[in-house]
Coordinates of C-alpha atoms and ligand atoms in Angstrom, one line a residue:
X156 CA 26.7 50.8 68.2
X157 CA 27.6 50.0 71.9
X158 CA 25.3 48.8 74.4
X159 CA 21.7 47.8 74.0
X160 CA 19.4 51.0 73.1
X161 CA 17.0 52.8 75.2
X162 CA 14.6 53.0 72.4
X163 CA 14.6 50.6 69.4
X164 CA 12.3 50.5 66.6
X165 CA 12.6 48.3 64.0
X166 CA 10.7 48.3 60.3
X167 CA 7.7 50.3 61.4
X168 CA 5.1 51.4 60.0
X169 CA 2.1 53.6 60.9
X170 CA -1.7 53.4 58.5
X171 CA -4.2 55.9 59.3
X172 CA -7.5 54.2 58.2
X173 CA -11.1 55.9 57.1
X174 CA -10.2 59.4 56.8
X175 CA -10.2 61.0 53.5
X176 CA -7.2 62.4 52.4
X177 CA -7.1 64.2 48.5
X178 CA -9.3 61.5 47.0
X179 CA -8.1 58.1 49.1
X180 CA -11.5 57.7 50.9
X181 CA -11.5 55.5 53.2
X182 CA -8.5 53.7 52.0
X183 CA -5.6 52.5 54.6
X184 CA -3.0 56.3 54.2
X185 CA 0.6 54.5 55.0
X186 CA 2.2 57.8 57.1
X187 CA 5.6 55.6 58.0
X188 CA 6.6 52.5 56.1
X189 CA 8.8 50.3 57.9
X190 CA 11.3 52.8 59.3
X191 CA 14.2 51.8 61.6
X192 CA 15.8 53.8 64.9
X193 CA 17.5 53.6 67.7
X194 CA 18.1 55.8 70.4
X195 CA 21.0 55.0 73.3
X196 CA 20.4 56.5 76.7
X197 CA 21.4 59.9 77.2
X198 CA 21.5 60.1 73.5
X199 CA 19.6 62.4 71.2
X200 CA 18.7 61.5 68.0
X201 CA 17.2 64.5 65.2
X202 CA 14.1 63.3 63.1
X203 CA 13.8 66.0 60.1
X204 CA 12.2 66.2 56.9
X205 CA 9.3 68.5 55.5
X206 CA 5.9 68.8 56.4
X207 CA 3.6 65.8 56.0
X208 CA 6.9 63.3 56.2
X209 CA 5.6 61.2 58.8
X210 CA 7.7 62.7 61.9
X211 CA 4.8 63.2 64.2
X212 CA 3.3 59.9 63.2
X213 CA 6.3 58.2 64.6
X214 CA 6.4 60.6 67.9
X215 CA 3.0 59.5 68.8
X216 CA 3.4 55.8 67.9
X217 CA 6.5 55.9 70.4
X218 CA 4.4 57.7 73.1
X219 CA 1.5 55.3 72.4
X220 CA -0.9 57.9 71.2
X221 CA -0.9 56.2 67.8
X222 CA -0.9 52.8 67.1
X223 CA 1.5 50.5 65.2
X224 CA 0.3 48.7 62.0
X225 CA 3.6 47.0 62.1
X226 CA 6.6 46.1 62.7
X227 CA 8.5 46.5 66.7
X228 CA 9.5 49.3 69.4
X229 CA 11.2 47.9 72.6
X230 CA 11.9 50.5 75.4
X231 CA 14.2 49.2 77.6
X232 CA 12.7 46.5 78.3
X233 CA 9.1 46.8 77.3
X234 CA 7.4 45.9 74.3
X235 CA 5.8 49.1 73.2
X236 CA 4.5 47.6 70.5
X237 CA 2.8 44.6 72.6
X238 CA 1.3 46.9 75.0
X239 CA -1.0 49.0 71.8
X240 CA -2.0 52.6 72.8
X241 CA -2.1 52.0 76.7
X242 CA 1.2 51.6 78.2
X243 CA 1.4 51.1 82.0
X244 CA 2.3 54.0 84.5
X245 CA 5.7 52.6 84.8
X246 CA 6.7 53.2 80.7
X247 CA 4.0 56.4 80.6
X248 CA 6.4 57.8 83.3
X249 CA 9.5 57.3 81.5
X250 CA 8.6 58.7 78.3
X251 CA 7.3 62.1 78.3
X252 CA 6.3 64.9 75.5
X253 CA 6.7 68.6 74.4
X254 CA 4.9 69.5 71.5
X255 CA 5.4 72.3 69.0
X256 CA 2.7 74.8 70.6
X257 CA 3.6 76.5 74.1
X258 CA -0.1 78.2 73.7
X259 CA -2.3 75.1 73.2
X260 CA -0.7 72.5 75.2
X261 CA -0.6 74.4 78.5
X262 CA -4.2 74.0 80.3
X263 CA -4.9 77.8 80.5
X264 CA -7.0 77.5 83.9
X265 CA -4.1 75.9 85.7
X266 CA -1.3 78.2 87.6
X267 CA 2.4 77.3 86.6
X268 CA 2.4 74.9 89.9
X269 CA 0.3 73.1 89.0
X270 CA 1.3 72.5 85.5
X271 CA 4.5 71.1 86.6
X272 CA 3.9 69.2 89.9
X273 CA 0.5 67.8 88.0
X274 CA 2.5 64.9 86.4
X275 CA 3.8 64.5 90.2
X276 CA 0.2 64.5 91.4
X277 CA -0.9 62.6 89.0
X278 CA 1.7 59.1 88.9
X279 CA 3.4 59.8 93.0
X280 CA 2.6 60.3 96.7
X281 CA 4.6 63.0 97.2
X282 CA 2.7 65.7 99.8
X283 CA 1.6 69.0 98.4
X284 CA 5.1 71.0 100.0
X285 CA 7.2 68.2 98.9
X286 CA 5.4 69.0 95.1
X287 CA 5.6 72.9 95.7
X288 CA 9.7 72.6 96.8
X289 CA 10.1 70.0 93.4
X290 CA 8.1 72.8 91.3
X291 CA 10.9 75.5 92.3
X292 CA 13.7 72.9 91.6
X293 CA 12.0 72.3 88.4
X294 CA 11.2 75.9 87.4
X295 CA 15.0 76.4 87.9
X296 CA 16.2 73.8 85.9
X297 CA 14.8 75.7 83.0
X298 CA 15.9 79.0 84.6
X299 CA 12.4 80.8 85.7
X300 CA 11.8 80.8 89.2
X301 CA 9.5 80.6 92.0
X302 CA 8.0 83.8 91.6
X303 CA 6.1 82.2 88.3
X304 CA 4.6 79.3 90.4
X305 CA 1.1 81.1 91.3
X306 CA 1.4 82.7 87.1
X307 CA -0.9 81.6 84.3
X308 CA 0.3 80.2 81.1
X309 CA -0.9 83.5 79.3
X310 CA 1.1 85.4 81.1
X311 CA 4.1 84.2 80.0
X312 CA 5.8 84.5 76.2
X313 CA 6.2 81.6 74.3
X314 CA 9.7 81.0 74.7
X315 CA 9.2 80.8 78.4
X316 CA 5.9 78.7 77.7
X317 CA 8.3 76.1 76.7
X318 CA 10.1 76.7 79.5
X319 CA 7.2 75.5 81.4
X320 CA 6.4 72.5 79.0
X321 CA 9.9 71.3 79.3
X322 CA 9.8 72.0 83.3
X323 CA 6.8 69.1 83.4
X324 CA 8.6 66.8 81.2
X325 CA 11.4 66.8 83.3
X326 CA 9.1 66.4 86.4
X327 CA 8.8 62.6 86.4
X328 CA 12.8 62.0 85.4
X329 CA 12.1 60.4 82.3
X330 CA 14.4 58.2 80.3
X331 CA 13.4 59.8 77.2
X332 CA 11.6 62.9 76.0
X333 CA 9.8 63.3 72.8
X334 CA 10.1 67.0 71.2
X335 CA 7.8 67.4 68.5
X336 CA 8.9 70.6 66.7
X337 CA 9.8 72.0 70.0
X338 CA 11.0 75.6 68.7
X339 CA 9.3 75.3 65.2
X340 CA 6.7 78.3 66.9
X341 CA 9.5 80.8 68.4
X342 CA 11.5 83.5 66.9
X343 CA 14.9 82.8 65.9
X344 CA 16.7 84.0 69.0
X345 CA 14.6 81.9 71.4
X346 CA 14.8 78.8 69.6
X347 CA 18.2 79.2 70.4
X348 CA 17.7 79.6 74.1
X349 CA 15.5 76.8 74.5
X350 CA 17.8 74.3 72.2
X351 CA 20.9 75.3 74.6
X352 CA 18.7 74.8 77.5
X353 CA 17.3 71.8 76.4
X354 CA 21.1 70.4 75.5
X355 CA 22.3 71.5 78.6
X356 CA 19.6 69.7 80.9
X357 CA 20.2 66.7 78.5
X358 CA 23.8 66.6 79.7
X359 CA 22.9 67.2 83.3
X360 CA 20.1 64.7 83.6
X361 CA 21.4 61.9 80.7
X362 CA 18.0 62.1 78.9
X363 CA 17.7 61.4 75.5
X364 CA 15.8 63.1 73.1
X365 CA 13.6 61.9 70.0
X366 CA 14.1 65.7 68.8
X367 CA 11.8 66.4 65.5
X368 CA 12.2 69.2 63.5
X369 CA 12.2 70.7 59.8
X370 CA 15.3 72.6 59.9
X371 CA 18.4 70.1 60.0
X372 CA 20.7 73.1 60.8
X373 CA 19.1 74.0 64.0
X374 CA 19.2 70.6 65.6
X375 CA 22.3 69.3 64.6
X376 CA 24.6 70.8 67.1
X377 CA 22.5 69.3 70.0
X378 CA 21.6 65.6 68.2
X379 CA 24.4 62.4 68.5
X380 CA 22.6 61.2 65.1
X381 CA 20.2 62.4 63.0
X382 CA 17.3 60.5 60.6
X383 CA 16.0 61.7 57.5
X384 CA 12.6 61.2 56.3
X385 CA 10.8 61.7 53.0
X386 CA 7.4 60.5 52.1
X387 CA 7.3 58.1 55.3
X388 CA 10.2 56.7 54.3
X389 CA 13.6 56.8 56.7
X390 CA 16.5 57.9 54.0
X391 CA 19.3 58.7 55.7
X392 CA 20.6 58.0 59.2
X393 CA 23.8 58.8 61.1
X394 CA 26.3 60.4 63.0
X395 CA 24.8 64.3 63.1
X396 CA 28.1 66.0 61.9
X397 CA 28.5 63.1 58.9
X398 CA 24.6 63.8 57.8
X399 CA 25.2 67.3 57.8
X400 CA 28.1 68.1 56.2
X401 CA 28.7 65.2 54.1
X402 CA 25.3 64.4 53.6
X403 CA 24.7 61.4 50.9
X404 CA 21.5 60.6 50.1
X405 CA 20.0 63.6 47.3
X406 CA 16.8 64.8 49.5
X407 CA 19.0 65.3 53.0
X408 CA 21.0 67.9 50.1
X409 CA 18.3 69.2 48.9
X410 CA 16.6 69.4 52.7
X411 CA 20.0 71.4 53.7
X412 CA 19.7 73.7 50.6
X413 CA 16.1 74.6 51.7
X414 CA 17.9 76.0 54.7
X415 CA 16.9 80.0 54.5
X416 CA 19.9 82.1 52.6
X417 CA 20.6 85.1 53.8
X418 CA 21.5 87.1 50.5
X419 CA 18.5 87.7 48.5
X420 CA 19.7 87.2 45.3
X421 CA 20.9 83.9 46.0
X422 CA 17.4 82.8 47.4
X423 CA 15.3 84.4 44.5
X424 CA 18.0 82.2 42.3
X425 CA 17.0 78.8 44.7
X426 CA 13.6 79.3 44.8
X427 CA 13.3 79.2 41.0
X428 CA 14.8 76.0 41.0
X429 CA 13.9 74.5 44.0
X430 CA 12.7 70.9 44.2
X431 CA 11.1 70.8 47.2
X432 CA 7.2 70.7 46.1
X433 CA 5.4 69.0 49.0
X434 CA 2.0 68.9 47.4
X435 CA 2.7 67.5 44.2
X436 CA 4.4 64.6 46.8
X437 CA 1.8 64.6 48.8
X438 CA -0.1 61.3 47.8
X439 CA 2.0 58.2 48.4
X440 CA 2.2 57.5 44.8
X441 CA 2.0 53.4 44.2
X442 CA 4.6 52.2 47.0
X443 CA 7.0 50.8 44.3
X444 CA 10.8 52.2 44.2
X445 CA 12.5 54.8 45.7
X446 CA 10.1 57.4 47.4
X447 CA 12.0 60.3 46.2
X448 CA 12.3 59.0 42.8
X449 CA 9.6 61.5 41.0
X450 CA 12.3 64.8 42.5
X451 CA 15.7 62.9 42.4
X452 CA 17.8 65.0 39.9
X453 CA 20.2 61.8 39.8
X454 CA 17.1 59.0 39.2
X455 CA 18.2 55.8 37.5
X456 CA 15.8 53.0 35.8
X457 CA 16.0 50.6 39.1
X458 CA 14.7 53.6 41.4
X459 CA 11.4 53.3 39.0
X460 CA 11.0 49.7 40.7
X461 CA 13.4 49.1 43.3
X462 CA 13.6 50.4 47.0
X463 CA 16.9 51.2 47.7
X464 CA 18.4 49.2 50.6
X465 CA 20.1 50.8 53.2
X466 CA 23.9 51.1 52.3
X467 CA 26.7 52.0 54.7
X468 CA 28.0 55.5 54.1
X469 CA 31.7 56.8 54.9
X470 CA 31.5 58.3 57.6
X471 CA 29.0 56.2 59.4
X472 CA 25.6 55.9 59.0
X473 CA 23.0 54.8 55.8
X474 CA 21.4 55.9 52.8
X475 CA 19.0 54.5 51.1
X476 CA 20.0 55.6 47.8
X477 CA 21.6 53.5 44.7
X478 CA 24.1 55.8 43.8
X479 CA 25.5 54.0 47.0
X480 CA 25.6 50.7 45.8
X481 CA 28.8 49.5 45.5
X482 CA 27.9 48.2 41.5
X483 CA 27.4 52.0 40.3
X484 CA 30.9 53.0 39.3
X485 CA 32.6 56.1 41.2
X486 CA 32.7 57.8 37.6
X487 CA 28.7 57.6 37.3
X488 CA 28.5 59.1 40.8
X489 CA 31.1 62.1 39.7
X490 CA 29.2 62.9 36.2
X491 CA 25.6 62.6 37.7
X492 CA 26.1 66.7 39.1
X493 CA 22.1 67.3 39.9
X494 CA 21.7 70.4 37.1
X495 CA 19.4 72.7 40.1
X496 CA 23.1 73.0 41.6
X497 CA 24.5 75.3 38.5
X498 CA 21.7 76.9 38.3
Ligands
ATP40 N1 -5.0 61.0 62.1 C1 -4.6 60.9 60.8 N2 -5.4 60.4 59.9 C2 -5.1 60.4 58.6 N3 -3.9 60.8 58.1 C3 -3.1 61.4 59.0 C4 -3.4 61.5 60.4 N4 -2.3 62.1 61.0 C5 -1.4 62.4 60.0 N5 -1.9 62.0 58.8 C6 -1.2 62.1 57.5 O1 0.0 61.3 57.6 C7 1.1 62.0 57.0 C8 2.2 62.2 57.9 O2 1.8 63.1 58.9 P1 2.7 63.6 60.1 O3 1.9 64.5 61.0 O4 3.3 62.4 60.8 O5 3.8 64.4 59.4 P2 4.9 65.4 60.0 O6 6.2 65.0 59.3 O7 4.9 65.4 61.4 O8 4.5 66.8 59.3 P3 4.6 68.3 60.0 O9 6.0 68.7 59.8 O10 3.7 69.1 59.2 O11 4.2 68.2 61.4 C9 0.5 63.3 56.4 O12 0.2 63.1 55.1 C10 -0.7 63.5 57.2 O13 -1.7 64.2 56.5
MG41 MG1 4.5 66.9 62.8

């Protein structure tokens, strides 16, 4: 990797304490365990994986929502994890949001205006018609216009909802937005739209994006590099073409084989042998071995007690899988065909 990232974090991990989750009372719940990223500027890097994966939990460490039980994050130059939950104006400023719902996150009271100069209000001294002429520039970046300014959010569909939401991220120029599940709430054709807009303001304004979402095939156009979790765990990161068409570690296959298959037949076939079961998964079991080892159709005696390292893929990129290591022979790799794939 060239030049020093925008956004680096290095083995963390996130507990949520004293809630109870199916039976674990109370205990520590480990959402992320030591998970490694970086993000250049300008760069946009895709965070997938199923529900309950720990996605979110690492959005909202990085925007300070959430605290850190370990491990680092620099920004820049900031220690994010140094500074806990309250980051100055200065980092708040550079790091914005967008989250999955375009009907809750939008203050309903508040006209368009002053949804997107608010963040302008809020952290400059710009004067009222300075705000109002940056709210137009704004509202055309994410092509609505002034005509919407004196609008309320329930006036508008949800595709052009996050239009607005996107509009008040950009407000501040940040270095980096965070899109939790940006388009996870829109019908198909708008989460188009709003993935070209958001690539094309991206290439006009060098953000970078920390882009979550569950669907690998919808974000890997826009993202440089995409990360897969599973269980809290990071599994497999890298170049976004190399993770999706060559992808190497088993659960990014079977993530990209969840994606929906248009023939009927084909998908009743799929779903019978599918592999994805989230709620059997969803208690961390004991944090020994690989975390996908109780669905890996290719699981080997070490993955019962080992966690895989992160080995280099071809291609660029890692996996943290064995069938990697260089010690298991190319033969193994060939004959261990997962048996869900014939079927
Ligand atoms: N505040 C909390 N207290 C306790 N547990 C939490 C809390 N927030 C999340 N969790 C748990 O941590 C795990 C990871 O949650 P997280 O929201 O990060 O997953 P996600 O990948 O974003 O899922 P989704 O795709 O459904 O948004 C889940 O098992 C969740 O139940
Ligand atoms: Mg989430």
């Amino acid at each position: 990797m060239i030049g020093k990232p925008l956004l680096e974090i290095k083995d963390l991990s996130v507990t949520y304490w004293g809630r109870s989750l199916l039976g674990f009372g109370g205990k520590p719940f480990v959402a992320v365990k030591d998970a490694n990223l970086s993000i250049r500027a300008g760069e946009t890097l895709g965070l997938v994986g199923e529900s309950g994966s720990g996605k979110s939990s690492i959005a909202n460490t990085v925007l300070g929502l959430v605290p850190a039980s370990s491990g680092s994050m620099r920004f820049g130059d900031h220690d994010l994890v140094a500074m806990k939950t309250r980051y100055p104006s200065e980092v708040r400023n550079q790091i914005q949001a967008v989250f999955q719902d375009p009907y809750s996150s939008l203050n309903p009271s508040m006209t368009v205006e002053e949804i997107v100069t608010e963040p302008l209000r809020v952290h400059t001294g710009m004067s009222k018609a300075r705000r109002r002429e940056r709210a137009v520039e704004l509202l055309k970046l994410v092509s609505l216009s002034e005509e919407h300014l004196s609008r309320h959010p329930h006036q508008f569909s949800g595709g052009q909802r996050q239009r607005i939401a996107i509009a008040s991220a950009l407000a501040l120029q940040p270095k980096l937005i965070v899109l939790d599940e940006p388009v996870s709430a829109l019908d198909v054709s708008t989460q188009n739209q709003i993935i070209n807009l958001l690539y094309e303001r991206r290439d006009a304004l060098g953000i970078a994006y920390l882009l979550i979402a569950h669907d690998l095939a919808l974000v890997h156009h826009i993202s440089d590099r995409i990360a897969v979790m599973y269980l809290g765990h990071i599994v497999e990161e890298g170049p976004s073409d190399r993770v999706y068409k060559n992808p190497a570690h088993p659960y990014t296959r079977a993530l990209l084989e969840a994606v929906p298959l248009l023939d009927p037949e084909r998908q009743r076939a799929r779903r019978a042998s599918r592999k994805l079961q989230p709620a059997q998964d969803m208690q961390r079991i004991a944090d020994v071995g690989c975390p996908y080892k109780n669905r890996c159709p290719f699981v080997m005696p070490r993955c019962q007690t080992e966690m895989p390292p992160a080995y280099p893929v071809d291609g660029g990129g890692v996996a943290n899988c064995f069938l990697l290591a260089p010690e298991v022979e190319q033969s193994a790799k060939h004959t261990r065909e997962p048996e869900r794939i014939a079927s």
